[in-house]
Coordinates of C-alpha atoms in Angstrom, one line a residue:
Chain A
M1 CA -1.5 55.9 16.4
K2 CA 1.4 57.5 14.8
A3 CA 3.6 54.5 13.9
N4 CA 6.8 53.9 16.7
P5 CA 9.7 51.9 14.9
Q6 CA 10.3 50.3 18.0
I7 CA 6.7 49.1 19.4
D8 CA 6.4 48.2 15.5
E9 CA 9.5 46.1 15.7
L10 CA 8.1 44.7 19.2
L11 CA 4.9 44.0 17.5
C12 CA 5.9 42.0 14.2
S13 CA 8.3 40.3 16.0
F14 CA 5.3 39.2 18.6
I15 CA 3.2 38.3 15.0
D16 CA 5.8 36.4 13.9
G17 CA 6.6 34.6 17.3
E18 CA 10.2 35.5 17.4
L19 CA 9.8 37.0 21.1
P20 CA 10.8 35.2 23.7
L21 CA 8.1 33.8 25.9
R22 CA 8.8 36.7 28.7
Q23 CA 8.2 39.4 26.2
Q24 CA 5.4 37.9 24.2
T25 CA 3.5 37.9 27.6
E26 CA 4.4 41.7 28.0
V27 CA 3.5 42.3 24.7
Q28 CA 0.1 40.6 25.5
R29 CA -0.3 42.5 28.9
L30 CA 0.6 46.0 26.6
V31 CA -2.0 45.3 23.9
A32 CA -4.9 44.6 26.4
R33 CA -3.8 47.8 28.3
D34 CA -3.5 50.0 25.1
A35 CA -6.3 49.9 22.9
E36 CA -4.0 51.8 20.4
V37 CA -1.1 49.5 20.4
A38 CA -3.4 47.0 19.7
R39 CA -4.8 48.7 16.5
R40 CA -1.3 48.9 15.5
L41 CA -1.3 45.0 16.0
R42 CA -4.1 44.5 13.8
Q43 CA -3.0 46.6 11.0
L44 CA 0.2 45.1 11.2
Q45 CA -0.8 41.5 11.4
N46 CA -3.6 41.9 8.3
C47 CA -0.6 43.4 6.1
K48 CA 1.2 40.5 6.9
N49 CA -1.9 38.5 6.2
L50 CA -2.7 40.2 3.0
V51 CA 1.0 39.2 1.8
N52 CA 0.7 36.0 3.2
A53 CA -2.6 35.8 0.9
L54 CA -0.9 36.4 -2.3
P55 CA -1.5 33.5 -4.6
A56 CA 1.4 31.4 -5.2
E57 CA 2.3 31.5 -8.9
P58 CA 3.0 28.0 -10.4
A59 CA 6.9 27.7 -12.0
P60 CA 6.7 27.1 -15.8
I61 CA 5.7 23.3 -16.6
D62 CA 9.4 22.8 -18.9
M63 CA 11.2 24.8 -15.9
L64 CA 13.6 21.4 -16.1
E65 CA 14.0 21.2 -19.5
Q66 CA 14.6 24.7 -19.9
V67 CA 17.0 24.2 -16.9
K68 CA 18.7 21.8 -19.0
R69 CA 18.6 24.0 -22.4
S70 CA 20.6 26.6 -20.8
L71 CA 22.8 24.3 -19.5
E72 CA 23.5 22.8 -22.7
R73 CA 24.1 26.2 -24.7
R74 CA 26.3 27.3 -21.6
T75 CA 28.6 23.7 -22.4
L76 CA 28.6 24.6 -26.0
L77 CA 29.7 28.0 -25.6
D78 CA 32.5 27.3 -23.3
S79 CA 33.2 24.3 -26.0
H80 CA 33.5 26.9 -28.6
A81 CA 35.4 29.3 -26.2
A82 CA 38.3 26.7 -24.4
P83 CA 39.4 25.1 -27.5
T84 CA 40.6 28.1 -28.6
V85 CA 42.1 28.9 -25.2
S86 CA 43.5 25.6 -24.8
R87 CA 44.9 25.6 -28.1
A88 CA 46.6 28.4 -27.7
G89 CA 47.5 26.9 -24.2
A90 CA 48.8 23.7 -26.0
R91 CA 50.6 25.6 -28.7
H92 CA 52.4 27.6 -26.2
L93 CA 53.2 24.6 -24.2
K94 CA 54.5 22.8 -26.9
I95 CA 57.1 25.8 -28.3
R96 CA 58.5 25.7 -24.7
R97 CA 59.0 22.0 -25.0
F98 CA 60.3 22.7 -28.3
L99 CA 63.1 25.1 -27.3
A100 CA 64.0 22.6 -24.1
A101 CA 64.9 19.9 -26.1
A102 CA 66.6 22.0 -28.7
A103 CA 68.4 23.1 -25.3
M104 CA 69.1 19.7 -24.6
I105 CA 70.3 18.7 -27.9
A106 CA 72.7 21.8 -28.2
L107 CA 74.1 21.2 -24.5
M108 CA 74.4 17.3 -25.7
G109 CA 76.4 18.6 -28.8
G110 CA 78.5 21.1 -27.2
L111 CA 79.7 18.0 -24.4
G112 CA 79.9 15.5 -27.2
A113 CA 82.2 17.8 -29.5
V114 CA 84.1 18.4 -26.6
V115 CA 84.1 15.0 -25.3
Y116 CA 84.7 13.9 -29.3
Q117 CA 87.8 16.5 -29.1
I118 CA 89.2 14.8 -26.4
V119 CA 88.3 11.4 -27.2
A120 CA 88.3 10.9 -31.6
P121 CA 91.4 11.8 -33.4
V122 CA 91.6 15.2 -34.6
S123 CA 91.6 15.5 -38.8
P124 CA 93.1 18.5 -40.0
A125 CA 90.0 19.9 -41.1
V126 CA 88.7 20.6 -37.1
S127 CA 92.9 21.6 -35.8
V128 CA 92.4 24.1 -33.4
R129 CA 95.1 25.7 -34.8
P130 CA 95.1 29.5 -34.6
V131 CA 94.5 30.4 -38.5
A132 CA 96.1 33.3 -38.5
D133 CA 99.3 31.7 -37.7
A134 CA 102.0 31.2 -40.1
P135 CA 104.1 29.2 -40.5
R136 CA 102.3 26.4 -39.9
P137 CA 103.9 23.2 -38.1
I138 CA 102.6 20.9 -40.3
Q139 CA 103.2 22.3 -43.4
V140 CA 106.6 21.5 -45.3
I141 CA 109.1 23.7 -44.6
P142 CA 111.3 25.0 -47.6
N143 CA 114.5 23.2 -47.9
A144 CA 113.5 20.9 -45.0
P145 CA 116.0 18.3 -43.8
S146 CA 115.0 14.7 -44.8
V147 CA 114.4 13.9 -41.1
A148 CA 111.8 16.4 -40.9
P149 CA 108.6 14.1 -42.3
A150 CA 106.6 12.8 -39.4
P151 CA 106.9 9.3 -38.7
V152 CA 103.9 6.9 -39.1
V153 CA 105.1 6.0 -35.3
V154 CA 104.6 2.3 -34.0
A155 CA 102.0 1.2 -31.4
G156 CA 103.9 0.2 -28.4
Q157 CA 106.3 3.2 -28.5
G158 CA 106.7 6.4 -27.0
F159 CA 106.3 10.1 -27.5
S160 CA 107.5 10.9 -31.3
G161 CA 107.1 14.2 -32.7
R162 CA 108.4 17.6 -33.7
L163 CA 109.1 20.8 -31.7
E164 CA 109.5 23.7 -33.7
L165 CA 111.3 26.7 -32.2
R166 CA 111.1 30.3 -33.3
T167 CA 113.7 32.3 -31.8
A168 CA 115.9 35.8 -32.8
S169 CA 118.7 34.1 -31.4
L170 CA 119.7 31.6 -33.6
T171 CA 123.5 30.7 -33.1
Q172 CA 123.2 31.2 -29.3
A173 CA 120.2 28.8 -29.4
D174 CA 121.5 26.1 -31.4
A175 CA 124.8 26.1 -28.6
F176 CA 122.6 25.7 -25.8
I177 CA 120.6 23.4 -27.6
K178 CA 123.7 21.2 -28.6
A179 CA 125.5 21.6 -25.4
A180 CA 122.0 20.1 -23.7
I181 CA 121.9 16.8 -25.9
E182 CA 125.4 16.4 -25.0
D183 CA 125.2 17.2 -21.1
N184 CA 122.3 14.7 -21.0
G185 CA 124.4 12.2 -22.6
L186 CA 121.9 12.2 -26.0
K187 CA 125.4 13.0 -28.4
G188 CA 125.1 9.7 -29.9
F189 CA 121.5 9.6 -30.3
A190 CA 121.2 12.6 -31.8
E191 CA 121.7 13.9 -35.4
T192 CA 121.9 17.4 -36.3
Q193 CA 121.8 19.6 -39.5
T194 CA 122.8 23.2 -40.3
L195 CA 120.9 24.8 -42.7
A196 CA 120.8 28.7 -43.3
D197 CA 117.7 29.6 -41.3
R198 CA 117.3 26.9 -39.3
R199 CA 119.1 24.0 -37.0
V200 CA 117.4 20.3 -37.3
Y201 CA 118.0 17.8 -34.3
R202 CA 116.7 14.7 -34.1
I203 CA 116.9 12.5 -31.5
E204 CA 115.4 9.1 -30.6
C205 CA 115.9 8.3 -27.2
S206 CA 114.9 7.2 -24.1
R207 CA 111.4 8.9 -22.3
E208 CA 113.8 9.7 -19.5
G209 CA 116.6 11.4 -21.7
L210 CA 113.9 13.5 -24.0
D211 CA 112.3 14.3 -20.6
R212 CA 115.7 16.0 -19.6
L213 CA 116.6 17.8 -22.7
V214 CA 113.3 19.3 -22.3
A215 CA 113.3 20.5 -18.8
D216 CA 116.8 21.8 -19.9
L217 CA 115.1 23.9 -22.9
G218 CA 112.8 25.2 -20.3
T219 CA 115.9 27.6 -19.0
I220 CA 115.9 29.1 -22.3
W221 CA 112.6 29.4 -23.3
T222 CA 112.2 33.3 -23.1
N223 CA 114.6 33.2 -26.2
F224 CA 112.3 31.8 -27.9
D225 CA 109.5 33.5 -30.0
S226 CA 106.8 30.9 -30.0
A227 CA 107.1 27.4 -29.9
T228 CA 104.7 24.5 -31.5
L229 CA 104.8 20.7 -31.0
V230 CA 103.5 18.2 -33.6
V231 CA 102.9 15.1 -31.9
D232 CA 102.5 12.1 -34.2
T233 CA 99.6 9.8 -34.4
D234 CA 99.3 6.3 -35.6
R235 CA 97.4 7.8 -38.6
F236 CA 99.5 9.2 -41.5
A237 CA 99.6 12.8 -41.6
D238 CA 97.2 13.7 -39.2
P239 CA 99.5 14.9 -36.1
V240 CA 98.4 16.4 -33.1
V241 CA 99.6 20.1 -33.1
I242 CA 99.4 22.5 -29.9
E243 CA 100.3 26.0 -30.6
P244 CA 101.6 27.4 -28.8
V245 CA 102.8 25.1 -26.1
T246 CA 104.3 25.2 -23.2
V247 CA 107.3 23.8 -21.5
R248 CA 105.1 21.8 -19.3
Q249 CA 103.4 21.0 -21.4
I250 CA 105.7 19.6 -23.6
A251 CA 106.9 17.6 -20.8
Q252 CA 103.6 16.0 -19.8
I253 CA 102.9 14.6 -22.9
V254 CA 106.8 13.0 -23.2
K255 CA 106.5 11.0 -20.0
Q256 CA 103.9 9.4 -21.1
D257 CA 104.3 5.4 -21.1
S258 CA 103.3 5.1 -24.8
T259 CA 102.6 7.0 -28.2
E260 CA 98.7 6.3 -27.7
A261 CA 99.1 8.0 -24.0
S262 CA 101.2 11.1 -25.5
V263 CA 98.6 11.9 -28.4
Q264 CA 95.6 11.2 -25.7
V265 CA 97.0 14.1 -23.4
A266 CA 98.1 15.9 -26.6
R267 CA 94.8 16.6 -27.4
G268 CA 93.7 17.1 -24.4
V269 CA 96.2 20.0 -24.3
V270 CA 94.6 21.1 -27.9
V271 CA 91.1 21.5 -26.2
L272 CA 92.1 23.2 -22.9
N273 CA 94.3 25.5 -25.2
S274 CA 91.5 26.3 -27.3
F275 CA 89.1 26.8 -24.2
A276 CA 91.5 28.7 -22.6
Q277 CA 91.6 31.1 -25.6
A278 CA 87.9 31.2 -25.9
M279 CA 87.7 32.2 -22.5
P280 CA 88.1 35.8 -21.2
G281 CA 91.5 36.8 -21.2
G282 CA 92.6 33.5 -22.9
D283 CA 95.1 34.5 -25.0
I284 CA 96.9 34.0 -21.9
L285 CA 98.5 30.9 -23.2
S286 CA 99.9 32.6 -26.7
T287 CA 103.1 33.2 -24.7
P288 CA 105.1 30.3 -25.3
E289 CA 105.5 29.7 -21.3
N290 CA 103.0 30.3 -18.7
N291 CA 102.2 27.8 -16.1
T292 CA 100.0 29.7 -14.4
T293 CA 97.3 28.5 -17.0
M294 CA 98.0 24.9 -17.2
M295 CA 94.7 23.6 -16.7
I296 CA 96.0 19.8 -16.1
A297 CA 98.1 17.9 -14.0
T298 CA 101.7 19.1 -14.5
P299 CA 104.7 17.1 -13.8
E300 CA 107.4 18.9 -11.4
I301 CA 110.0 19.4 -14.4
P302 CA 113.8 18.9 -12.6
R303 CA 115.4 21.8 -12.9
P304 CA 117.6 22.1 -15.9
R305 CA 121.6 22.1 -15.4
L306 CA 123.1 24.7 -17.0
A307 CA 125.6 24.0 -19.8
S308 CA 128.6 24.5 -18.0
N309 CA 132.3 23.9 -18.8
D310 CA 133.2 23.0 -15.3
P311 CA 133.3 19.0 -15.5
A312 CA 133.5 19.1 -11.9
T313 CA 129.8 20.2 -11.7
K314 CA 128.7 18.4 -14.2
A315 CA 127.2 14.7 -13.9
I316 CA 126.7 13.6 -17.1
P317 CA 124.0 10.6 -17.2
A318 CA 124.0 7.2 -18.2
P319 CA 122.9 6.8 -22.0
P320 CA 119.8 5.7 -22.2
Q321 CA 118.9 1.8 -22.9
G322 CA 116.0 0.3 -22.8
G323 CA 112.9 1.7 -22.0
V324 CA 110.2 3.4 -23.7
Q325 CA 112.0 5.0 -26.9
T326 CA 110.9 8.8 -27.7
T327 CA 111.4 10.2 -31.1
M328 CA 111.5 14.1 -31.3
T329 CA 113.1 15.8 -34.0
I330 CA 113.9 20.1 -33.0
V331 CA 113.6 22.6 -35.7
L332 CA 115.0 25.7 -34.4
L333 CA 113.7 28.6 -37.1
N334 CA 115.9 32.2 -37.4
T335 CA 113.1 34.6 -37.4
Q336 CA 115.7 37.7 -38.1
Chain B
M1 CA 0.7 28.0 4.5
P2 CA 3.9 28.3 3.5
L3 CA 6.1 25.2 4.2
S4 CA 8.0 25.1 7.1
A5 CA 11.9 25.7 6.1
A6 CA 12.7 22.4 8.7
S7 CA 10.5 20.3 6.6
I8 CA 11.9 20.9 3.0
N9 CA 15.9 20.0 4.6
I10 CA 14.6 16.5 4.6
D11 CA 16.4 14.3 1.9
D12 CA 18.4 17.5 0.7
S13 CA 21.9 16.7 2.1
V14 CA 21.6 13.0 0.6
L15 CA 20.4 14.5 -2.6
V16 CA 23.1 17.2 -2.5
Q17 CA 25.9 14.6 -1.8
R18 CA 24.8 12.4 -4.6
S19 CA 24.4 15.6 -6.9
Q20 CA 27.8 16.4 -6.0
R21 CA 28.7 12.7 -7.2
G22 CA 27.7 13.6 -11.1
D23 CA 24.1 12.4 -10.3
L24 CA 21.5 13.9 -12.4
E25 CA 19.0 12.4 -11.6
A26 CA 19.1 13.5 -8.0
M27 CA 20.1 17.1 -9.2
E28 CA 17.1 17.0 -11.3
R29 CA 14.6 16.0 -8.0
L30 CA 16.4 18.9 -6.3
I31 CA 14.9 21.6 -8.8
L32 CA 11.6 19.6 -9.1
K33 CA 11.6 20.0 -5.5
Y34 CA 12.4 24.1 -5.4
Q35 CA 11.8 25.4 -8.8
G36 CA 8.0 26.2 -7.6
R37 CA 8.9 28.0 -4.2
I38 CA 12.1 29.9 -5.8
F39 CA 9.8 31.4 -8.9
N40 CA 6.9 32.9 -6.6
V41 CA 9.9 34.5 -4.2
I42 CA 11.6 35.9 -7.4
L43 CA 7.9 36.7 -9.4
K44 CA 6.8 38.6 -5.8
I45 CA 10.3 40.2 -6.0
S46 CA 10.8 41.2 -9.6
G47 CA 6.4 41.4 -10.5
N48 CA 7.0 40.1 -13.7
S49 CA 6.7 36.5 -14.5
D50 CA 9.0 36.1 -17.4
D51 CA 11.7 37.6 -15.7
A52 CA 10.9 35.3 -12.8
A53 CA 11.2 31.7 -15.0
E54 CA 14.4 33.5 -16.2
L55 CA 15.7 34.3 -13.0
T56 CA 14.2 30.9 -11.6
Q57 CA 16.7 29.4 -14.8
E58 CA 19.6 31.0 -13.9
T59 CA 19.4 29.9 -10.4
F60 CA 19.6 26.6 -11.1
V61 CA 22.2 27.1 -13.7
K62 CA 24.0 28.5 -11.0
V63 CA 23.2 25.9 -8.6
I64 CA 24.6 22.9 -10.5
E65 CA 27.5 24.8 -11.8
S66 CA 28.4 25.4 -7.9
I67 CA 27.2 22.3 -6.8
D68 CA 30.7 21.4 -5.9
K69 CA 31.5 24.6 -4.1
F70 CA 28.4 23.9 -1.6
K71 CA 30.3 22.4 1.6
G72 CA 26.9 22.5 3.7
R73 CA 28.1 25.2 6.3
S74 CA 24.6 26.4 5.8
S75 CA 21.5 24.1 4.3
F76 CA 21.1 23.8 0.6
Y77 CA 17.6 25.5 1.2
T78 CA 18.9 28.8 2.4
W79 CA 21.6 28.5 0.2
V80 CA 19.8 28.0 -3.2
F81 CA 17.5 30.8 -2.2
R82 CA 20.3 33.2 -1.4
I83 CA 21.7 32.7 -5.1
A84 CA 17.8 33.1 -6.6
V85 CA 17.5 36.3 -4.3
N86 CA 21.1 37.9 -4.6
L87 CA 20.2 37.4 -8.7
T88 CA 16.7 39.2 -7.9
L89 CA 17.9 42.0 -6.3
N90 CA 20.9 42.7 -9.0
Y91 CA 18.3 42.2 -11.8
C92 CA 15.5 44.5 -9.9
Q93 CA 18.6 47.1 -9.6
R94 CA 19.9 47.2 -13.0
N95 CA 16.2 47.4 -14.2
A96 CA 14.8 49.7 -11.3
K97 CA 13.4 52.8 -13.9
M98 CA 11.9 50.4 -15.9
A99 CA 10.0 48.8 -12.9
T100 CA 8.8 52.1 -11.5
R101 CA 7.1 53.0 -15.1
S102 CA 5.7 49.4 -15.8
L103 CA 4.2 49.7 -12.1
D104 CA 2.8 53.3 -12.7
A105 CA 1.1 52.2 -15.9
E106 CA -1.0 49.4 -13.6
E107 CA -1.8 51.8 -11.2
D108 CA -3.8 53.5 -13.9
E109 CA -5.4 50.3 -15.0
S110 CA -7.0 49.9 -11.1
D111 CA -10.4 50.5 -10.9
S112 CA -12.7 52.6 -8.5
Q113 CA -14.2 49.1 -7.3
A114 CA -10.7 47.6 -6.6
R115 CA -10.0 50.6 -4.5
Q116 CA -13.3 50.5 -2.6
G117 CA -12.8 46.7 -1.3
L118 CA -8.9 47.9 -0.3
K119 CA -10.8 51.1 1.7
D120 CA -12.9 48.5 3.4
F121 CA -9.6 46.2 4.3
L122 CA -8.3 49.4 5.7
S123 CA -10.8 50.5 7.5
D124 CA -11.5 46.7 9.3
E125 CA -10.8 47.0 12.6
S126 CA -10.9 42.8 13.1
A127 CA -8.2 40.6 12.0
A128 CA -8.5 39.6 8.5
D129 CA -8.3 36.0 7.7
P130 CA -6.0 35.1 4.8
A131 CA -8.1 32.9 3.5
V132 CA -10.9 35.1 2.5
L133 CA -8.0 37.9 1.5
A134 CA -7.0 35.4 -0.9
Q135 CA -10.5 35.3 -2.6
R136 CA -10.9 38.9 -3.2
R137 CA -8.6 39.3 -6.1
E138 CA -8.6 42.8 -7.0
L139 CA -7.4 43.2 -3.3
C140 CA -4.8 40.4 -4.0
D141 CA -3.8 42.6 -7.4
L142 CA -3.3 45.8 -5.5
A143 CA -1.6 44.2 -2.7
K144 CA 0.9 42.8 -5.7
Q145 CA 1.6 46.4 -6.5
A146 CA 1.9 47.8 -3.1
L147 CA 4.0 45.3 -2.6
L148 CA 6.6 46.6 -5.5
K149 CA 6.4 49.8 -4.2
L150 CA 8.5 49.0 -1.6
E151 CA 11.9 49.0 -1.5
E152 CA 13.7 45.8 -2.9
P153 CA 15.3 45.2 0.8
Q154 CA 12.0 45.4 2.4
R155 CA 10.5 44.0 0.0
A156 CA 12.5 41.2 -0.4
V157 CA 12.5 40.6 3.7
M158 CA 8.7 40.6 3.7
V159 CA 8.2 37.9 0.6
L160 CA 10.5 35.7 2.4
R161 CA 8.8 36.3 6.0
D162 CA 5.5 36.2 4.8
I163 CA 5.1 34.4 1.7
E164 CA 7.7 31.8 2.0
G165 CA 7.9 31.4 5.7
M166 CA 11.7 32.0 6.7
N167 CA 11.9 32.5 10.3
Y168 CA 14.4 35.4 10.8
A169 CA 17.6 33.8 11.0
E170 CA 17.2 31.9 8.1
I171 CA 16.4 35.2 6.5
A172 CA 19.5 36.7 7.8
D173 CA 21.4 34.1 6.4
V174 CA 19.6 33.8 3.2
L175 CA 20.4 37.9 2.7
N176 CA 23.2 38.1 4.6
I177 CA 22.5 40.5 7.3
E178 CA 21.8 40.6 11.1
L179 CA 19.0 39.3 12.9
G180 CA 18.0 42.6 14.5
T181 CA 18.8 44.2 10.8
V182 CA 16.2 41.4 9.8
R183 CA 13.5 42.9 12.6
S184 CA 13.7 46.4 11.6
R185 CA 13.8 45.9 8.1
L186 CA 10.6 44.0 8.5
S187 CA 8.4 46.0 11.0
R188 CA 9.5 49.5 8.3
A189 CA 8.4 46.7 5.2
R190 CA 5.1 46.1 7.0
S191 CA 4.6 49.9 8.2
H192 CA 5.3 51.3 4.5
L193 CA 3.0 48.5 2.9
R194 CA 0.1 50.0 5.2
E195 CA 1.1 53.5 4.3
V196 CA 1.0 52.2 0.5
L197 CA -2.3 50.8 0.6
E198 CA -3.7 54.1 2.5
A199 CA -2.3 56.2 -0.4
M200 CA -3.7 53.7 -2.9
Q201 CA -7.6 54.0 -1.8
K202 CA -7.5 57.5 -2.3

């Protein structure tokens, strides 16, 4: 009988008991009717029996030990390989942690420096004045008047400092400042010195009087080539230097109730100016007056009253008496 | 008679759970329980006892390493046999040429007495008793050689059914094939084995 795959499949399933009862009955009938099918069934059955008769070989008696040894070998290999990987990973992790810590320290240091500059006294060595600028306001000016040295202010007083203004129109500026002193009723509180290349005005008056004078200076501020404010502190020869300074910044510093407050605001201005200069376009503060870059709250400055010869239009304020006393030395330098 | 698959599954789940919890004794019991049968199946498929020992060992190493991944979707019994058969079939594919040479050498050594015994077996129209056949060693040797002449997939199906005693569903599960494929593959395997034996008697 030539092998028929479909019959063989049916017969094999019959031999293995994998047929449903109905198909089993059909196969039994087929085998009973067809001798060739019956013969093929026996052949396939004998094949199965022959394979089934193959003796089972026992596993090696030390199989369990072999498995254990194999596991131990793999564990050893893994333990040799793993540390290399884990060591590299740990090293990488350590580097990342170190870099993160360094970045954090640097950030904290930067923040600390900013806070220190705002809070702590500014030493000359860390002054943020532009290096190239000359002459420096802190330096001794040749032929400086005797009123120029920075006084050591007493705590409780108001602002004390020096404003250096450089101008090519010395005569006009001198006339304006003298008029402004007189208009604000500060004539009795001011000493004036006239030198060849400069004018010096030492004014000791109330905070309000000085505030008004500063506001008046704002009207001719564009006539000044540069302006530097030196704010005295309670430490000798350790002033806060703001260069350049704007009239609004001066006003804000002057209006403080105490020397300490004025110094604090001055330090803040120094830091803000240095930030502004460090930023792109930061030289915007280099001009003597630029109100748009004032980064701190600025006071509303009353518009100055121009010096006028018409007494009817001028109301001379009452001389400052009592209140917070301020001291300002204005040095007007000729740049021509 | 091979043990039925159902009887093997007793206590397997408990032993597996204990093994998954790191109980080495439970794992040893599982190995001792299955090592003989795994070895026998691998030996019948690979045809080499040294290779079979090594593959059995590798099977249990894999079982131990993967026991945590065993989720119980199939029985442990079919899972462990799946690992064993896959390892063996992969091994056979890698060493196909070597196995053929080895088989040819063994064939030449079969003597005329064995061939006569085979001729008698094939010409016998009556159904042979496996117990009687097992006594005829020379016939069994020829049967082993003939088995190795089959393609590995057919050999694997035949070994799992006729030696290990798995039912068709379990074979399908172990080999990851359809039930119909098991049916047809087993039928072709037996038919082919008959042809090989007939060729060997000549």
